[in-house]
Amino acid sequence: SQQGEEDPQALSIQEGENATMNCSYKTSINNLQWYRQNSGRGLVHLILIRSNEREKHSGRLRVTLDTSKKSSSLLITASRAADTASYFCATDGSSNYKLTFGKGTLLTVNP
Amino acid sequence: NAGVTQTPKFQVLKTGQSMTLQCAQDMNHEYMSWYRQDPGMGLRLIHYSVGAGITDQGEVPNGYNVSRSTTEDFPLRLLSAAPSQTSVYFCASTRANQETQYFGPGTRLLVL
């Protein structure tokens, strides 16, 4: 079963705008990760936030985690056409080698 | 480092045929996993291994076998291919004390 559910399923914005994607999950976690997948490619790790953290930044990425609501958000600021990709959240549950992925958000950044 | 490599990139099978999807990593990672990705879906875990000689089932193991004879290699075998196994297959690896998984480029499988 899918642990994470991303929202929205698809998002289309203009270059320079901010993009926000949300993820909800069902069970307790040690950490939550976000991955990016360009069309036809493998997944690339973007950022990880631990269950005792509330916010984390990496470059143009900002991730928040609310364990009471079992939800996370990924904000990409000043988006670029190269950010066009699918974005997935993944939770680890009890082990780092058994990630559970959501269905993803397809982000399209129009030049 | 080549990272995680997968072969073949694309394969067409007929129902009932068997085949092996290859996965190798040169990062000396203890943990390796196989996922499948279906249209509009996230990745689902098929099998995983925490070290040479140790494997276990994930969420969707039926119809697949794995073995781990070396740290570097983790092949996935389809015993008797079915159209429901049409999917994109990803191999991933990570260290025992690391959370980030490193993914291969994927194998696109079509079963007719």
mmCIF file of C-alpha atoms in Angstrom:
data_model
loop_
_atom_site.group_PDB
_atom_site.id
_atom_site.type_symbol
_atom_site.label_atom_id
_atom_site.label_comp_id
_atom_site.label_asym_id
_atom_site.label_seq_id
_atom_site.Cartn_x
_atom_site.Cartn_y
_atom_site.Cartn_z
ATOM 1 C CA SER A 1 0.000 0.000 0.000
ATOM 2 C CA GLN A 2 1.149 3.543 -0.630
ATOM 3 C CA GLN A 3 2.357 5.208 2.543
ATOM 4 C CA GLY A 4 2.673 8.681 1.084
ATOM 5 C CA GLU A 5 0.214 10.592 -1.010
ATOM 6 C CA GLU A 6 1.334 13.700 -2.842
ATOM 7 C CA ASP A 7 -0.888 16.613 -3.598
ATOM 8 C CA PRO A 8 -1.458 17.955 -6.180
ATOM 9 C CA GLN A 9 -1.013 15.192 -8.753
ATOM 10 C CA ALA A 10 0.061 17.780 -11.316
ATOM 11 C CA LEU A 11 1.214 21.379 -11.082
ATOM 12 C CA SER A 12 1.960 23.806 -13.901
ATOM 13 C CA ILE A 13 3.651 27.145 -13.195
ATOM 14 C CA GLN A 14 5.679 29.834 -14.914
ATOM 15 C CA GLU A 15 9.419 30.161 -14.579
ATOM 16 C CA GLY A 16 10.318 32.270 -11.551
ATOM 17 C CA GLU A 17 7.238 31.277 -9.552
ATOM 18 C CA ASN A 18 7.332 29.122 -6.438
ATOM 19 C CA ALA A 19 6.072 25.545 -6.454
ATOM 20 C CA THR A 20 4.627 23.834 -3.396
ATOM 21 C CA MET A 21 3.930 20.120 -3.173
ATOM 22 C CA ASN A 22 2.422 18.310 -0.234
ATOM 23 C CA CYS A 23 2.770 14.781 1.077
ATOM 24 C CA SER A 24 0.685 12.939 3.626
ATOM 25 C CA TYR A 25 1.593 9.630 5.204
ATOM 26 C CA LYS A 26 -0.075 7.133 7.494
ATOM 27 C CA THR A 27 2.315 5.589 10.002
ATOM 28 C CA SER A 28 5.168 6.692 12.243
ATOM 29 C CA ILE A 29 8.417 7.514 10.509
ATOM 30 C CA ASN A 30 12.093 8.037 11.289
ATOM 31 C CA ASN A 31 12.542 10.383 8.376
ATOM 32 C CA LEU A 32 10.907 11.594 5.204
ATOM 33 C CA GLN A 33 12.734 12.105 1.938
ATOM 34 C CA TRP A 34 11.945 13.853 -1.323
ATOM 35 C CA TYR A 35 13.163 12.523 -4.654
ATOM 36 C CA ARG A 36 13.011 13.936 -8.163
ATOM 37 C CA GLN A 37 12.512 11.911 -11.330
ATOM 38 C CA ASN A 38 13.109 13.382 -14.733
ATOM 39 C CA SER A 39 11.139 11.763 -17.532
ATOM 40 C CA GLY A 40 12.478 8.304 -18.310
ATOM 41 C CA ARG A 41 15.187 8.468 -15.663
ATOM 42 C CA GLY A 42 15.895 7.075 -12.223
ATOM 43 C CA LEU A 43 15.134 8.896 -8.994
ATOM 44 C CA VAL A 44 17.526 11.419 -7.522
ATOM 45 C CA HIS A 45 17.570 12.243 -3.829
ATOM 46 C CA LEU A 46 16.802 15.875 -3.037
ATOM 47 C CA ILE A 47 16.479 16.307 0.694
ATOM 48 C CA LEU A 48 15.814 14.389 3.906
ATOM 49 C CA ILE A 49 14.084 15.626 7.030
ATOM 50 C CA ARG A 50 14.134 13.689 10.278
ATOM 51 C CA SER A 51 11.095 13.139 12.454
ATOM 52 C CA ASN A 52 12.451 15.505 15.135
ATOM 53 C CA GLU A 53 12.977 18.330 12.627
ATOM 54 C CA ARG A 54 10.300 20.789 11.536
ATOM 55 C CA GLU A 55 11.985 22.580 8.647
ATOM 56 C CA LYS A 56 15.017 22.131 6.464
ATOM 57 C CA HIS A 57 16.579 24.112 3.629
ATOM 58 C CA SER A 58 18.834 23.145 0.770
ATOM 59 C CA GLY A 59 19.484 25.747 -1.908
ATOM 60 C CA ARG A 60 16.115 26.631 -3.451
ATOM 61 C CA LEU A 61 14.394 23.776 -1.594
ATOM 62 C CA ARG A 62 12.513 24.131 1.661
ATOM 63 C CA VAL A 63 10.942 21.136 3.354
ATOM 64 C CA THR A 64 8.622 21.186 6.331
ATOM 65 C CA LEU A 65 7.401 18.279 8.413
ATOM 66 C CA ASP A 66 4.412 18.149 10.737
ATOM 67 C CA THR A 67 4.417 14.782 12.471
ATOM 68 C CA SER A 68 1.180 15.552 14.331
ATOM 69 C CA LYS A 69 -0.608 15.886 10.991
ATOM 70 C CA LYS A 70 1.582 13.277 9.287
ATOM 71 C CA SER A 71 2.322 15.658 6.467
ATOM 72 C CA SER A 72 5.232 17.314 4.709
ATOM 73 C CA SER A 73 5.595 20.004 2.096
ATOM 74 C CA LEU A 74 8.291 20.715 -0.467
ATOM 75 C CA LEU A 75 8.726 24.282 -1.665
ATOM 76 C CA ILE A 76 10.854 25.064 -4.705
ATOM 77 C CA THR A 77 11.532 28.780 -4.948
ATOM 78 C CA ALA A 78 12.258 30.739 -8.129
ATOM 79 C CA SER A 79 11.500 27.715 -10.303
ATOM 80 C CA ARG A 80 13.329 27.047 -13.545
ATOM 81 C CA ALA A 81 12.369 25.086 -16.643
ATOM 82 C CA ALA A 82 14.963 22.493 -15.564
ATOM 83 C CA ASP A 83 12.876 21.809 -12.436
ATOM 84 C CA THR A 84 10.263 20.142 -14.650
ATOM 85 C CA ALA A 85 10.044 16.598 -13.270
ATOM 86 C CA SER A 86 8.021 14.319 -11.026
ATOM 87 C CA TYR A 87 8.574 14.710 -7.313
ATOM 88 C CA PHE A 88 8.053 11.887 -4.836
ATOM 89 C CA CYS A 89 8.016 11.751 -1.077
ATOM 90 C CA ALA A 90 9.281 8.581 0.581
ATOM 91 C CA THR A 91 9.047 7.403 4.158
ATOM 92 C CA ASP A 92 11.243 4.835 5.810
ATOM 93 C CA GLY A 93 9.137 3.309 8.537
ATOM 94 C CA SER A 94 11.463 1.001 10.402
ATOM 95 C CA SER A 95 14.389 0.722 8.011
ATOM 96 C CA ASN A 96 16.253 2.851 5.507
ATOM 97 C CA TYR A 97 16.283 0.163 2.846
ATOM 98 C CA LYS A 98 12.493 -0.243 2.713
ATOM 99 C CA LEU A 99 11.210 3.093 1.509
ATOM 100 C CA THR A 100 7.529 3.601 0.797
ATOM 101 C CA PHE A 101 6.841 6.082 -1.989
ATOM 102 C CA GLY A 102 3.863 8.249 -2.805
ATOM 103 C CA LYS A 103 2.395 8.526 -6.280
ATOM 104 C CA GLY A 104 4.216 11.751 -7.031
ATOM 105 C CA THR A 105 3.514 15.272 -8.237
ATOM 106 C CA LEU A 106 4.258 16.103 -11.859
ATOM 107 C CA LEU A 107 5.665 19.627 -11.943
ATOM 108 C CA THR A 108 5.820 21.502 -15.234
ATOM 109 C CA VAL A 109 7.679 24.805 -15.286
ATOM 110 C CA ASN A 110 6.893 26.813 -18.398
ATOM 111 C CA PRO A 111 9.623 29.115 -19.732
ATOM 112 C CA ASN B 1 32.302 5.431 -9.744
ATOM 113 C CA ALA B 2 29.630 4.213 -12.123
ATOM 114 C CA GLY B 3 27.101 4.174 -9.268
ATOM 115 C CA VAL B 4 24.151 1.839 -9.812
ATOM 116 C CA THR B 5 23.944 0.275 -13.250
ATOM 117 C CA GLN B 6 21.098 -1.742 -14.737
ATOM 118 C CA THR B 7 20.858 -3.872 -17.844
ATOM 119 C CA PRO B 8 19.078 -4.132 -20.175
ATOM 120 C CA LYS B 9 17.528 -0.683 -20.624
ATOM 121 C CA PHE B 10 14.543 -2.091 -22.463
ATOM 122 C CA GLN B 11 13.187 -5.600 -22.954
ATOM 123 C CA VAL B 12 10.187 -7.160 -24.649
ATOM 124 C CA LEU B 13 9.056 -10.582 -23.468
ATOM 125 C CA LYS B 14 6.282 -12.938 -24.402
ATOM 126 C CA THR B 15 3.994 -14.285 -21.706
ATOM 127 C CA GLY B 16 5.610 -17.275 -20.014
ATOM 128 C CA GLN B 17 9.184 -16.372 -20.849
ATOM 129 C CA SER B 18 11.757 -15.935 -18.122
ATOM 130 C CA MET B 19 14.508 -13.399 -17.849
ATOM 131 C CA THR B 20 16.951 -11.784 -15.428
ATOM 132 C CA LEU B 21 17.279 -8.062 -14.858
ATOM 133 C CA GLN B 22 20.805 -7.182 -13.856
ATOM 134 C CA CYS B 23 21.802 -4.645 -11.208
ATOM 135 C CA ALA B 24 25.284 -3.781 -10.039
ATOM 136 C CA GLN B 25 26.766 -1.114 -7.785
ATOM 137 C CA ASP B 26 30.387 -0.157 -7.217
ATOM 138 C CA MET B 27 29.929 1.850 -4.022
ATOM 139 C CA ASN B 28 30.312 -1.095 -1.641
ATOM 140 C CA HIS B 29 26.772 -0.557 -0.357
ATOM 141 C CA GLU B 30 25.408 -3.210 1.979
ATOM 142 C CA TYR B 31 21.743 -2.697 1.133
ATOM 143 C CA MET B 32 20.180 -3.197 -2.282
ATOM 144 C CA SER B 33 16.532 -3.104 -3.359
ATOM 145 C CA TRP B 34 14.319 -3.655 -6.365
ATOM 146 C CA TYR B 35 11.281 -1.483 -7.050
ATOM 147 C CA ARG B 36 8.722 -1.407 -9.813
ATOM 148 C CA GLN B 37 7.002 1.723 -11.059
ATOM 149 C CA ASP B 38 3.686 1.579 -12.845
ATOM 150 C CA PRO B 39 2.047 4.521 -14.673
ATOM 151 C CA GLY B 40 0.765 7.144 -12.277
ATOM 152 C CA MET B 41 2.151 5.253 -9.319
ATOM 153 C CA GLY B 42 5.054 5.632 -6.991
ATOM 154 C CA LEU B 43 7.638 2.936 -6.581
ATOM 155 C CA ARG B 44 6.711 -0.314 -4.880
ATOM 156 C CA LEU B 45 9.296 -2.521 -3.214
ATOM 157 C CA ILE B 46 9.687 -6.012 -4.709
ATOM 158 C CA HIS B 47 12.646 -7.550 -2.866
ATOM 159 C CA TYR B 48 15.557 -6.269 -0.880
ATOM 160 C CA SER B 49 18.871 -7.458 0.507
ATOM 161 C CA VAL B 50 20.826 -6.325 3.553
ATOM 162 C CA GLY B 51 23.991 -8.136 2.543
ATOM 163 C CA ALA B 52 25.464 -10.969 0.516
ATOM 164 C CA GLY B 53 23.420 -14.113 1.062
ATOM 165 C CA ILE B 54 20.521 -12.282 2.739
ATOM 166 C CA THR B 55 17.331 -11.375 0.902
ATOM 167 C CA ASP B 56 13.743 -10.704 1.876
ATOM 168 C CA GLN B 57 10.391 -9.876 0.326
ATOM 169 C CA GLY B 58 8.957 -6.436 -0.093
ATOM 170 C CA GLU B 59 5.433 -5.316 -0.851
ATOM 171 C CA VAL B 60 4.963 -7.029 -4.245
ATOM 172 C CA PRO B 61 7.265 -10.109 -4.428
ATOM 173 C CA ASN B 62 5.047 -12.573 -6.293
ATOM 174 C CA GLY B 63 6.486 -13.721 -9.628
ATOM 175 C CA TYR B 64 10.014 -12.536 -8.842
ATOM 176 C CA ASN B 65 13.106 -14.170 -7.381
ATOM 177 C CA VAL B 66 16.335 -12.615 -6.170
ATOM 178 C CA SER B 67 19.709 -13.734 -4.906
ATOM 179 C CA ARG B 68 22.723 -11.864 -3.586
ATOM 180 C CA SER B 69 25.929 -13.836 -4.009
ATOM 181 C CA THR B 70 28.193 -10.767 -3.970
ATOM 182 C CA THR B 71 27.988 -7.290 -2.462
ATOM 183 C CA GLU B 72 28.046 -5.721 -5.930
ATOM 184 C CA ASP B 73 25.301 -7.632 -7.750
ATOM 185 C CA PHE B 74 21.592 -8.085 -7.108
ATOM 186 C CA PRO B 75 19.805 -9.714 -10.068
ATOM 187 C CA LEU B 76 16.013 -9.893 -10.306
ATOM 188 C CA ARG B 77 14.552 -12.949 -12.012
ATOM 189 C CA LEU B 78 11.130 -13.165 -13.606
ATOM 190 C CA LEU B 79 10.172 -16.817 -13.513
ATOM 191 C CA SER B 80 7.275 -16.806 -15.977
ATOM 192 C CA ALA B 81 6.511 -13.344 -17.308
ATOM 193 C CA ALA B 82 2.944 -12.061 -17.249
ATOM 194 C CA PRO B 83 1.442 -8.899 -18.807
ATOM 195 C CA SER B 84 0.886 -7.582 -15.259
ATOM 196 C CA GLN B 85 4.666 -7.413 -14.896
ATOM 197 C CA THR B 86 4.900 -4.777 -17.617
ATOM 198 C CA SER B 87 6.541 -1.954 -15.718
ATOM 199 C CA VAL B 88 9.710 0.038 -15.185
ATOM 200 C CA TYR B 89 12.081 -1.632 -12.749
ATOM 201 C CA PHE B 90 14.508 0.297 -10.601
ATOM 202 C CA CYS B 91 17.374 -1.013 -8.538
ATOM 203 C CA ALA B 92 18.655 1.022 -5.601
ATOM 204 C CA SER B 93 21.427 0.746 -3.055
ATOM 205 C CA THR B 94 22.480 2.418 0.168
ATOM 206 C CA ARG B 95 24.857 2.043 3.078
ATOM 207 C CA ALA B 96 23.743 0.458 6.307
ATOM 208 C CA ASN B 97 24.085 3.762 8.193
ATOM 209 C CA GLN B 98 22.748 6.037 5.454
ATOM 210 C CA GLU B 99 19.199 6.981 4.608
ATOM 211 C CA THR B 100 19.625 8.182 1.024
ATOM 212 C CA GLN B 101 19.072 5.570 -1.664
ATOM 213 C CA TYR B 102 20.924 5.692 -4.976
ATOM 214 C CA PHE B 103 18.895 4.589 -7.956
ATOM 215 C CA GLY B 104 19.850 3.040 -11.251
ATOM 216 C CA PRO B 105 18.458 4.355 -14.559
ATOM 217 C CA GLY B 106 15.785 1.676 -14.752
ATOM 218 C CA THR B 107 14.798 -1.197 -17.032
ATOM 219 C CA ARG B 108 11.635 -0.800 -19.065
ATOM 220 C CA LEU B 109 9.914 -4.176 -19.470
ATOM 221 C CA LEU B 110 7.039 -4.940 -21.804
ATOM 222 C CA VAL B 111 5.334 -8.333 -21.536
ATOM 223 C CA LEU B 112 3.095 -9.226 -24.450
#
